[in-house]
Backbone as JSON, one array per atom type, in Angstrom:
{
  "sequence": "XXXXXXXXXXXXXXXXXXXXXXXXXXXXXXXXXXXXXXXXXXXXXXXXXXXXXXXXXXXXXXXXXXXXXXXXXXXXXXXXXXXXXXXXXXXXXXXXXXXXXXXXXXXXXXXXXXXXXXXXXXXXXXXXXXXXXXXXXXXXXXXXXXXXXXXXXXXXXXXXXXXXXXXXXXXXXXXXXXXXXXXXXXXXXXXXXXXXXXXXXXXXXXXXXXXXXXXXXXXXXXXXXXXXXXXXXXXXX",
  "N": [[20.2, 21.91, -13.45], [20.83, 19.99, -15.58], [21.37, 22.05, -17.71], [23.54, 23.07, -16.09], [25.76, 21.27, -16.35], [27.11, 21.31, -19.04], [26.82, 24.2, -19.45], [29.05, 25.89, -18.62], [31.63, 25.06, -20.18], [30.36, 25.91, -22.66], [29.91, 28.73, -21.93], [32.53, 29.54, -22.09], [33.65, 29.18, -24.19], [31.96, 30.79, -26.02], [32.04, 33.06, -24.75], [32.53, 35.15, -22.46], [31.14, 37.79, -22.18], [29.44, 37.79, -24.24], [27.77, 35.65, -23.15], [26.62, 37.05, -20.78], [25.03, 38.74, -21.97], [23.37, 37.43, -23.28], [22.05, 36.33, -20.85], [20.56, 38.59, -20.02], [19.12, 39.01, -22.42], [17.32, 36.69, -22.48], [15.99, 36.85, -19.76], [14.44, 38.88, -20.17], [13.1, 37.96, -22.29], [11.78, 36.15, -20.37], [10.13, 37.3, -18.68], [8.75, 38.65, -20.1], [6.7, 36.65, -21.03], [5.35, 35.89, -19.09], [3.13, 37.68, -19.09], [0.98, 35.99, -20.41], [-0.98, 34.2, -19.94], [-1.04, 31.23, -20.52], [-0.4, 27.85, -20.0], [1.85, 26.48, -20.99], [3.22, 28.43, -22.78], [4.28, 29.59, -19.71], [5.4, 27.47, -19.33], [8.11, 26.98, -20.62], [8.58, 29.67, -20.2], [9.67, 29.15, -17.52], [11.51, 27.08, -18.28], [13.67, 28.3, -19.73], [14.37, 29.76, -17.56], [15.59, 28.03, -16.0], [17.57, 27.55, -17.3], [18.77, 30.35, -17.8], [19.7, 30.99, -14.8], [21.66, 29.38, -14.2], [23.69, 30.67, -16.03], [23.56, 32.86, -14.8], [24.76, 32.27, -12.64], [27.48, 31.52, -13.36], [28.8, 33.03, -15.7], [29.34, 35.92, -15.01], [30.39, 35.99, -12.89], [32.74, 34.69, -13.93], [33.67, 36.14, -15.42], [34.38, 37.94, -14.44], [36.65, 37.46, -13.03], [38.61, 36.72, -14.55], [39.1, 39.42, -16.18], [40.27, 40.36, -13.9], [42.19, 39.43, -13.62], [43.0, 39.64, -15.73], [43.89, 42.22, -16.25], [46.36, 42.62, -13.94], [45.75, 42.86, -11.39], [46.53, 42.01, -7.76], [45.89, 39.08, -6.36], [44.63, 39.12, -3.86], [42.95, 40.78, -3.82], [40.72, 39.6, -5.0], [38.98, 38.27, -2.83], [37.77, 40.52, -1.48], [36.24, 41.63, -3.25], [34.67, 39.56, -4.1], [33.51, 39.84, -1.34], [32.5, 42.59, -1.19], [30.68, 41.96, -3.17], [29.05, 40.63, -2.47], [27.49, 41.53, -0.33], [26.77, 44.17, -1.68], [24.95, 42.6, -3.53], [23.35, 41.77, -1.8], [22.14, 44.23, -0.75], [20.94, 45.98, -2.92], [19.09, 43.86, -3.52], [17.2, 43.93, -1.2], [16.51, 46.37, -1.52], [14.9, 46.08, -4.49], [12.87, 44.16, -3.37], [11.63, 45.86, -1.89], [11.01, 47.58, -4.08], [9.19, 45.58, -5.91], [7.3, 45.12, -4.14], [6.06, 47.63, -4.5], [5.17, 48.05, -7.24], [3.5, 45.67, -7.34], [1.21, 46.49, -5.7], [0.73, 48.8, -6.92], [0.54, 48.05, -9.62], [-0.64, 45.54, -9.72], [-0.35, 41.43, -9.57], [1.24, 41.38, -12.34], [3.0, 43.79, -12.03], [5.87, 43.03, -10.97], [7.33, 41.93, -12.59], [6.95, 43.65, -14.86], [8.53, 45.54, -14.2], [10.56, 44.53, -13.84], [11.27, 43.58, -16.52], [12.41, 46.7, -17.9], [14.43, 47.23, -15.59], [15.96, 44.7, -16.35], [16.19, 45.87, -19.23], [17.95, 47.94, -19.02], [20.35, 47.1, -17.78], [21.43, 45.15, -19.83], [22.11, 47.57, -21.47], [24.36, 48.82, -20.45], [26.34, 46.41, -20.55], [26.68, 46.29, -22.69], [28.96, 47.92, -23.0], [31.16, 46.46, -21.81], [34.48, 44.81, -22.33], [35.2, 41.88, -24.04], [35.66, 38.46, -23.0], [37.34, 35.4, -22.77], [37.43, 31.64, -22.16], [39.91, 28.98, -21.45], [42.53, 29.85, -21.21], [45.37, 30.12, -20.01], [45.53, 32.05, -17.03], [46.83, 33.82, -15.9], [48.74, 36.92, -14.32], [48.41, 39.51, -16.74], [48.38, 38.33, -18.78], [46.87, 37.82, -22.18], [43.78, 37.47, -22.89], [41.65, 37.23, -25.31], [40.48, 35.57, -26.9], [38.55, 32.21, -28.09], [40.09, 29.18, -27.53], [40.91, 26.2, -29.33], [39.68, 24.19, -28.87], [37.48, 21.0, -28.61], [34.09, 19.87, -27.27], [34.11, 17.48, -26.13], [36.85, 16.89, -25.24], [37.72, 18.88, -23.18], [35.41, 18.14, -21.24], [36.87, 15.8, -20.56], [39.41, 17.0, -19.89], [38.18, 17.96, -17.62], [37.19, 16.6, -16.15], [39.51, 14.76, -15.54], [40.83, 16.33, -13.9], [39.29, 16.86, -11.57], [39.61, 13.47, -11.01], [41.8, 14.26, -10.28], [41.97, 15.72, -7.91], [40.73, 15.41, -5.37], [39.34, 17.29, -3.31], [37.91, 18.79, -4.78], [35.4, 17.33, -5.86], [34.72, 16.84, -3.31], [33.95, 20.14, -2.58], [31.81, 19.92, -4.97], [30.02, 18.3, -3.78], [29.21, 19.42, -1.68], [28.48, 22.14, -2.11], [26.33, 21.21, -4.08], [24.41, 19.77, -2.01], [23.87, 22.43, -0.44], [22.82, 24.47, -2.56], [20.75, 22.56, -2.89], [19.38, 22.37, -0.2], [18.84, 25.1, -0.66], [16.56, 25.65, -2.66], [15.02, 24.24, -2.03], [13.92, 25.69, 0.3], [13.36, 28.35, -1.02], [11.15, 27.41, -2.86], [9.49, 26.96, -1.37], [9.24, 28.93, 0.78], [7.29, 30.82, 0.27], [4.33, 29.78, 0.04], [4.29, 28.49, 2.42], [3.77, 30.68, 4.24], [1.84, 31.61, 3.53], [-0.27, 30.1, 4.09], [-0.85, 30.54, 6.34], [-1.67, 33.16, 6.98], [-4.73, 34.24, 6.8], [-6.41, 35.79, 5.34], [-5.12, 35.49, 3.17], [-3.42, 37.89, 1.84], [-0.59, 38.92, 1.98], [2.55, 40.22, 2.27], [4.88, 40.07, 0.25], [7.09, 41.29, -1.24], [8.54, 42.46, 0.65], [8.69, 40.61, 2.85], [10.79, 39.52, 1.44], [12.82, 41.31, 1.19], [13.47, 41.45, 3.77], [14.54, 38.98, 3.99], [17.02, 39.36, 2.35], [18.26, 41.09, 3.62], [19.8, 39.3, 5.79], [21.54, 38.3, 3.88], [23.14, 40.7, 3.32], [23.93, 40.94, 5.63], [25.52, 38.47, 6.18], [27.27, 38.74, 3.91], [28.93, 41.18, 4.85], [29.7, 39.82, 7.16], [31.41, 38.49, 5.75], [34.27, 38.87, 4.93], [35.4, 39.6, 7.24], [35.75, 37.02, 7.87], [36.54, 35.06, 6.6], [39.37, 35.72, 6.37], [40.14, 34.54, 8.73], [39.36, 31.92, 8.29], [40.6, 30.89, 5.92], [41.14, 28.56, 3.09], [44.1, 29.13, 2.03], [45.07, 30.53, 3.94], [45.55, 28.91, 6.04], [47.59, 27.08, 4.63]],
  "CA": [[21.27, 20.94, -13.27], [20.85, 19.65, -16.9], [22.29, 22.79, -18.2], [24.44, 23.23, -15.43], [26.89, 20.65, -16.63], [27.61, 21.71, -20.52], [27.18, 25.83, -19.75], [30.29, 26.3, -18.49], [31.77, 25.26, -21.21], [29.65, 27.09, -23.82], [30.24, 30.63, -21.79], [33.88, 30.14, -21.62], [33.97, 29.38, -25.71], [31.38, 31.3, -26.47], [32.39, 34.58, -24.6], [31.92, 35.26, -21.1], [30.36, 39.0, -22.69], [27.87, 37.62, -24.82], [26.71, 34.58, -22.48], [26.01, 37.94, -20.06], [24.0, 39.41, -22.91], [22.21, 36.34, -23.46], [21.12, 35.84, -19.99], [19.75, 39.39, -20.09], [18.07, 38.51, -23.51], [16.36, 35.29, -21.63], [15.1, 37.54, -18.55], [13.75, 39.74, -20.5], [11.8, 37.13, -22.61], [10.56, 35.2, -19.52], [9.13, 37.92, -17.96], [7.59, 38.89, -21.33], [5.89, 35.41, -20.88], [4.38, 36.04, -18.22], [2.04, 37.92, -19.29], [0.46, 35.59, -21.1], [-2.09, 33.1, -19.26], [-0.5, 29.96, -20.87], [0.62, 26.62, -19.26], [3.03, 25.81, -22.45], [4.13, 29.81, -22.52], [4.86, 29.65, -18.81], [6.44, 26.31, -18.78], [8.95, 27.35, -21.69], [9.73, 30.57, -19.33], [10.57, 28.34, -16.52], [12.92, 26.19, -18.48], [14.6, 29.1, -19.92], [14.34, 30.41, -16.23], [16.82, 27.22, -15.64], [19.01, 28.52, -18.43], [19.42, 31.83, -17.55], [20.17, 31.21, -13.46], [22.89, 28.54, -14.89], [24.29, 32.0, -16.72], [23.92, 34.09, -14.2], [25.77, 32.01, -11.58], [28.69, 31.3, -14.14], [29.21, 33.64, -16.55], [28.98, 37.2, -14.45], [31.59, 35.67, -11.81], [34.03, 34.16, -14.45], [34.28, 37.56, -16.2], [34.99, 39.72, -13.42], [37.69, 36.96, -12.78], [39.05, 36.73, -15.92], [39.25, 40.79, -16.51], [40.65, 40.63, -12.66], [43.99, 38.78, -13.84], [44.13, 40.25, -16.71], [44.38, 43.81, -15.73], [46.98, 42.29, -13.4], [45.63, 43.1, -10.1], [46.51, 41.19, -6.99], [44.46, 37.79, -6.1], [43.72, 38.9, -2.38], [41.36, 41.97, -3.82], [39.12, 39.09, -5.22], [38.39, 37.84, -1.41], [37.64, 41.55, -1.03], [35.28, 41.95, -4.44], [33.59, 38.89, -3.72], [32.23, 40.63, -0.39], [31.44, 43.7, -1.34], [29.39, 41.76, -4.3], [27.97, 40.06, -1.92], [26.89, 42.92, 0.58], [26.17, 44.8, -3.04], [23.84, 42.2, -3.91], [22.05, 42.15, -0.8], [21.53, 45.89, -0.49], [20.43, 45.71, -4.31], [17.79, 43.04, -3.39], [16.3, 44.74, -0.32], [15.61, 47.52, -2.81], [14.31, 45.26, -5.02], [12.43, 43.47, -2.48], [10.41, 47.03, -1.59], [10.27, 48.16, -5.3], [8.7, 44.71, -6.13], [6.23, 45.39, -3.51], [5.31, 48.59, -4.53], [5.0, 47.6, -7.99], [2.42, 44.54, -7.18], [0.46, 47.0, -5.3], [0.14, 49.74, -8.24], [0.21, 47.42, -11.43], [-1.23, 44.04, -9.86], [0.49, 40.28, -9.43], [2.16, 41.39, -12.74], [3.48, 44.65, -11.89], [7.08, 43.28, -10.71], [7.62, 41.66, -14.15], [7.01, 44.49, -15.97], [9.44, 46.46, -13.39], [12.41, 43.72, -14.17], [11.56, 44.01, -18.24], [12.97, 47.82, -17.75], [15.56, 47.08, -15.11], [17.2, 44.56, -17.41], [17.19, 46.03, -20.42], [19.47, 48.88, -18.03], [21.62, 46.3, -17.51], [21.74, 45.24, -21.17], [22.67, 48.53, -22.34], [25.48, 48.79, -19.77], [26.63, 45.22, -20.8], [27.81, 46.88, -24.27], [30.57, 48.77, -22.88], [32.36, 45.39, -21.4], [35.18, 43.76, -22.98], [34.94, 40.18, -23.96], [37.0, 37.52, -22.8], [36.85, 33.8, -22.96], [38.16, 30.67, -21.17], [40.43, 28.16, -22.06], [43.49, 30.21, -21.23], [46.12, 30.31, -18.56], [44.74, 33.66, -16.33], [48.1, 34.52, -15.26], [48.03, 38.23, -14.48], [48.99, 40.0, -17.74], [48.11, 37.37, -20.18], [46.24, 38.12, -22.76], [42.26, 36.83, -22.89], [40.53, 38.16, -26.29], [39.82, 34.9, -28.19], [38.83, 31.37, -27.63], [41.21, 28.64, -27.65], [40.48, 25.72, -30.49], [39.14, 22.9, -28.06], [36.35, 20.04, -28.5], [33.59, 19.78, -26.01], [34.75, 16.27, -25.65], [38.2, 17.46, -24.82], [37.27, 19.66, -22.29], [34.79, 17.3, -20.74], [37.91, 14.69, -20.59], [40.1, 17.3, -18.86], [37.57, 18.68, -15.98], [36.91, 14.82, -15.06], [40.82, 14.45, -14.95], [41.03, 17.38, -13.05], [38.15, 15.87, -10.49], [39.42, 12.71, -10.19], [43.32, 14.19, -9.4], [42.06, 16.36, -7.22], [39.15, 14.75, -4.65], [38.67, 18.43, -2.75], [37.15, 19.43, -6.05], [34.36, 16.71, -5.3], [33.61, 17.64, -1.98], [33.29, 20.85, -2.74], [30.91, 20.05, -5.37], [29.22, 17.83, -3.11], [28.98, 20.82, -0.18], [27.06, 22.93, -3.1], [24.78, 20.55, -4.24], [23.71, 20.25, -0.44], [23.57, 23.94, -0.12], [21.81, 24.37, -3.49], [18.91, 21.57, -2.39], [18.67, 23.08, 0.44], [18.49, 26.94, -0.49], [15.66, 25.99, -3.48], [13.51, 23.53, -1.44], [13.35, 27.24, 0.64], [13.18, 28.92, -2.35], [10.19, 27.05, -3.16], [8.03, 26.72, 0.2], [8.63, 30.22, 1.56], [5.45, 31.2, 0.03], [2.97, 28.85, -0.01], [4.14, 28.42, 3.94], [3.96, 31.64, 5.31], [0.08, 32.21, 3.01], [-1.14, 29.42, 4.78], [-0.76, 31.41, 8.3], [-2.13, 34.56, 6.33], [-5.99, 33.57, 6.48], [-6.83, 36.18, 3.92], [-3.72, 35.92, 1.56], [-3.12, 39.29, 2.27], [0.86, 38.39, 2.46], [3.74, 41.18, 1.9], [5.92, 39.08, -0.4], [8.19, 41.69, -1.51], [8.82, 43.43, 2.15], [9.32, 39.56, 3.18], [11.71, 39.25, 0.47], [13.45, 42.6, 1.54], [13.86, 40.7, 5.49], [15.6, 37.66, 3.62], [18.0, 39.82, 2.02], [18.83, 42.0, 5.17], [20.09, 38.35, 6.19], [22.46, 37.99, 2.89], [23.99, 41.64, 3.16], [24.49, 40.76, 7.44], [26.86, 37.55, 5.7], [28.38, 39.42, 2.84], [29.27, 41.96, 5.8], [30.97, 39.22, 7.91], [32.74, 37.14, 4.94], [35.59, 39.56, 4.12], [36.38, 39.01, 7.72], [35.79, 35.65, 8.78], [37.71, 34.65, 5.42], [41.03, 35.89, 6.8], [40.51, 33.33, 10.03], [39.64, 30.57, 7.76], [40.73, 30.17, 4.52], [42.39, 27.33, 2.73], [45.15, 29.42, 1.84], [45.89, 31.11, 5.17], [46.2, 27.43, 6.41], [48.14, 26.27, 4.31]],
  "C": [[21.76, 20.4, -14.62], [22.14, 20.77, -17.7], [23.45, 23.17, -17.82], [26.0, 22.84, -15.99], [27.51, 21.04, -17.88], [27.47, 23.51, -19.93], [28.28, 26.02, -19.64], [31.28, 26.31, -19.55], [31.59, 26.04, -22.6], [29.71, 28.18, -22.81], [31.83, 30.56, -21.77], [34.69, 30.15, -23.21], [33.51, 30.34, -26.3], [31.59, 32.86, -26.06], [31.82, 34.76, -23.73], [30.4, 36.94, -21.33], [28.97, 38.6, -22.87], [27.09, 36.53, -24.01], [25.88, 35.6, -21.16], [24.81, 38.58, -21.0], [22.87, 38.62, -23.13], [21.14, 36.26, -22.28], [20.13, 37.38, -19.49], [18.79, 39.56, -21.43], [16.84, 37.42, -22.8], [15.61, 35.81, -20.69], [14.01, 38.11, -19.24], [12.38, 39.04, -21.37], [11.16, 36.9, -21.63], [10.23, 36.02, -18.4], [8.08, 39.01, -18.91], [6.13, 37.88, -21.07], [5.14, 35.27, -19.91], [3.46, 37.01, -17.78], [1.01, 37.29, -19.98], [-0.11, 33.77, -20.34], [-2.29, 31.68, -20.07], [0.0, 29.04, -20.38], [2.06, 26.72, -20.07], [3.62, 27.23, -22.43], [4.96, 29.77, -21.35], [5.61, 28.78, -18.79], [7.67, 26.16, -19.77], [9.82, 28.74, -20.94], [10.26, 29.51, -18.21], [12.03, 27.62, -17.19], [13.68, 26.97, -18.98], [15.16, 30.3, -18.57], [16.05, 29.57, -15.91], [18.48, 27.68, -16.32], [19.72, 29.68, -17.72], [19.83, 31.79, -16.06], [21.74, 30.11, -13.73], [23.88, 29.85, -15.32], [24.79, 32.89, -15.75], [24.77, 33.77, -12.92], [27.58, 31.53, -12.61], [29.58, 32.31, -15.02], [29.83, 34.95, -16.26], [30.37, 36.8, -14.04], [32.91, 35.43, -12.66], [34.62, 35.32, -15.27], [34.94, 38.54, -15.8], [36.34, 38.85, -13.07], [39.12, 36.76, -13.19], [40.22, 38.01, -16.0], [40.24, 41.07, -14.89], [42.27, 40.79, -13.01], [44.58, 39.15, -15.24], [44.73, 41.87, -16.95], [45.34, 43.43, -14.66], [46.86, 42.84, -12.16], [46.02, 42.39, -9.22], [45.55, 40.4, -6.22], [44.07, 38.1, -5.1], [42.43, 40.12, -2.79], [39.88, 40.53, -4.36], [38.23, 38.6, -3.76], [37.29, 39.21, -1.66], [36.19, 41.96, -2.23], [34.04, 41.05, -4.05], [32.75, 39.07, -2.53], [31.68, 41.14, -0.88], [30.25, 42.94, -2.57], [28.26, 40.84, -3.52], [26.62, 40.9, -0.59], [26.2, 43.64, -0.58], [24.62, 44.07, -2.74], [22.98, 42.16, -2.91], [20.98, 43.24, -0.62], [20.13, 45.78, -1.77], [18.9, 44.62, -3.75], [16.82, 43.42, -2.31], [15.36, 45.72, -1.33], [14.6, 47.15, -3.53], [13.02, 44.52, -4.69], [10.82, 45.04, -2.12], [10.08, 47.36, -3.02], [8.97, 47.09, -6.0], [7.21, 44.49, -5.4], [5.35, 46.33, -3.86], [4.35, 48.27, -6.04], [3.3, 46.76, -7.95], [1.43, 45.66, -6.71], [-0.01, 48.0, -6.48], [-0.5, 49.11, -9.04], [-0.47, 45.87, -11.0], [0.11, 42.87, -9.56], [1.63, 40.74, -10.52], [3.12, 42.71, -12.79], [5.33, 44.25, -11.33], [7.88, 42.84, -11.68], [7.84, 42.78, -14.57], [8.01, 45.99, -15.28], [10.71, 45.65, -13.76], [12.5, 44.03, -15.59], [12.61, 45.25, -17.78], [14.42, 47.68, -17.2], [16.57, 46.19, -15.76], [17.43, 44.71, -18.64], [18.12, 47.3, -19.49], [20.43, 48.33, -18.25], [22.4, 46.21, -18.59], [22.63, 45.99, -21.7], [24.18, 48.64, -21.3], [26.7, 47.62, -20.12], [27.76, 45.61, -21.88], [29.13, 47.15, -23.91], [31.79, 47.36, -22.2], [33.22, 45.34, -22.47], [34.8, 42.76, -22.73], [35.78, 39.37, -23.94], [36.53, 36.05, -22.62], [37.65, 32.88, -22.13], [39.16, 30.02, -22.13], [42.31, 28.66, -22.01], [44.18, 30.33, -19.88], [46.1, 31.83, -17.89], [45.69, 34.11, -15.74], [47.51, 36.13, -15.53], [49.06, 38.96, -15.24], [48.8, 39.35, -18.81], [46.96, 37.62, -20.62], [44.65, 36.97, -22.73], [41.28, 36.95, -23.95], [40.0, 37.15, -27.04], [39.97, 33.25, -27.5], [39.56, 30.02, -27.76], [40.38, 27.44, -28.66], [40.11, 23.87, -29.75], [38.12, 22.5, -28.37], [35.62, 20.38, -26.91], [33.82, 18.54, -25.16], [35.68, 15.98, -24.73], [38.14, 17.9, -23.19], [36.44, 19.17, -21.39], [35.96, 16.65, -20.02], [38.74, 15.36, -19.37], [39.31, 17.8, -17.45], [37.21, 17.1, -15.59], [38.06, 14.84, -14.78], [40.98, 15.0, -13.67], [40.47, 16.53, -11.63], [38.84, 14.93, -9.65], [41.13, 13.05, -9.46], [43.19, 14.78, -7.93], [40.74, 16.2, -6.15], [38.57, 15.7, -3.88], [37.45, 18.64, -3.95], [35.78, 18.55, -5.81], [33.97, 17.06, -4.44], [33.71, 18.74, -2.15], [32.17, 21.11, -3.48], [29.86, 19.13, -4.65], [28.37, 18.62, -2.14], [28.13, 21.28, -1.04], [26.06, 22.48, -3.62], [24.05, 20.8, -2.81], [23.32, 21.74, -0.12], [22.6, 24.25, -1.21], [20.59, 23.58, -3.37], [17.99, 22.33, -1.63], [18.04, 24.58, 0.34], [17.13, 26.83, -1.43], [14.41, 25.54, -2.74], [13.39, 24.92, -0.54], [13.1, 28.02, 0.04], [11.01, 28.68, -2.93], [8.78, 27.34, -2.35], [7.86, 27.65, 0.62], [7.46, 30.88, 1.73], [4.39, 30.76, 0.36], [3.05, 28.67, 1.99], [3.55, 29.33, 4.59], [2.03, 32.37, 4.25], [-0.4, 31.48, 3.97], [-1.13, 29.78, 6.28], [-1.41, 32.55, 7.68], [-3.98, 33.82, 6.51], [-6.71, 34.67, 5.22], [-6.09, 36.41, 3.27], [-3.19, 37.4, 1.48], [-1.79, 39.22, 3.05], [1.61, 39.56, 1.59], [4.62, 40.64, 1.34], [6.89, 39.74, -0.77], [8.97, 42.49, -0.04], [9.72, 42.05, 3.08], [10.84, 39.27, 2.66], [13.04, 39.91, 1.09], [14.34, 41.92, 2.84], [14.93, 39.88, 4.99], [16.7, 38.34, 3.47], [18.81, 40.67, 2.45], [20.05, 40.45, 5.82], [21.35, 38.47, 5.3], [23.32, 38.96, 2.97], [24.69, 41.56, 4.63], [26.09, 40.11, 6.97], [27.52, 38.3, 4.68], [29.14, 40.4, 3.88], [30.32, 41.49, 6.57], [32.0, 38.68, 6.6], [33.63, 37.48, 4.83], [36.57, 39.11, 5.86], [36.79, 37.58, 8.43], [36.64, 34.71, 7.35], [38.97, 34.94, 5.63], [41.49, 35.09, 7.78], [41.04, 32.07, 9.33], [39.84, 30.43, 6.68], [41.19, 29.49, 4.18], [43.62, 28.25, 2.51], [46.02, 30.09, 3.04], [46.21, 30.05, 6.02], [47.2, 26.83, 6.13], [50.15, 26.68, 3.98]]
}
């Protein structure tokens, strides 16, 4: 939450590219770190854990958004992107979900670490070939995006409160996501420790479980493309 509020800012100056590079730099540390049977190691990956999910919900999305309008495509394919990335990511995490299993079973508790090291440097190297584009610019489609504009963080602070208070949806929607965010971590959190304590010898399938959840996420990425044409603000309005 801490970082939450200033990242945005720093990936949209700093380069939507490299704040992707970064947060595959940061993975890759803090699952370095956990190999290493340290409170103070581990509790240094966690907070760069915070970092890098801050990144990876900001930076990824605002690039493909960016690069959307400026290859001048038309705005209804993003409805259409943002499914399939959401069906994507599901599929993707099922996978994930069994490889993570298999993993633990070969190499031990840390065997799905040392299966993500690999998988994101992949990513990494794929990362290179982007273009880099930055914020701070009007995203009309055709307008140029290559450099970032000569703004304070002050500034920029000043105008997203304006923004806020002209516009009071903008609140409740960030109100709706906090609520959804509480709720998705406090599950986030407990899934485990709940469903051991029914296990009487710990002998719990955590990545197969995992796999189930994310059968759930690719079901909704499945409906959204069309239950977004019933209701959207814009087909309302």
């Amino acid at each position: 939450a801490i970082f939450g509020t200033f990242l945005g800012l720093f990936v949209d100056k700093f380069g939507r590219k490299k704040a992707c590079i970064l947060f595959c730099l940061l993975e890759i540390a803090i699952n370095v770190l956990e190999h290493f049977p340290n409170m103070y190691l581990l509790l240094l990956g966690r907070v760069m854990g915070g970092l890098s999910t801050s990144l990876l919900f900001s930076a990824f999305e605002s690039w493909m958004v960016s690069q959307h309008r400026k290859k001048g495509y038309p705005e209804e394919w993003l409805t259409k992107t943002f499914g399939l990335a959401s069906m994507g990511n599901g599929l993707i995490a099922i996978l994930a979900g069994v490889l993570a299993q298999v993993a633990a079973d070969k190499l031990g508790d840390i065997g799905p670490f040392q299966a993500a090291i690999a998988l994101t440097g992949l990513a990494l190297c794929l990362l290179f070939r982007w273009e880099e584009n930055y914020g701070g610019h009007d995203h009309s489609p055709g307008m140029s995006d290559d450099a970032p504009e000569d703004v304070g963080l002050l500034d920029e602070l000043k105008t997203a409160w304006a923004c806020i208070r002209e516009h009071p949806t903008i609140s409740l929607l960030g109100f709706v996501q906090a609520f959804f965010e509480g709720g998705m971590y406090t599950f986030v959190f407990m899934w485990v420790p709940t469903l051991l304590a029914l296990v009487p010898n710990g002998d719990l399938p955590t990545g197969l479980v995992f796999s189930s959840f994310m059968v759930c996420i690719t079901i909704g990425g499945m409906m959204f493309e069309s239950m977004v044409k019933v209701t959207s603000v814009e087909r309302g309005s």
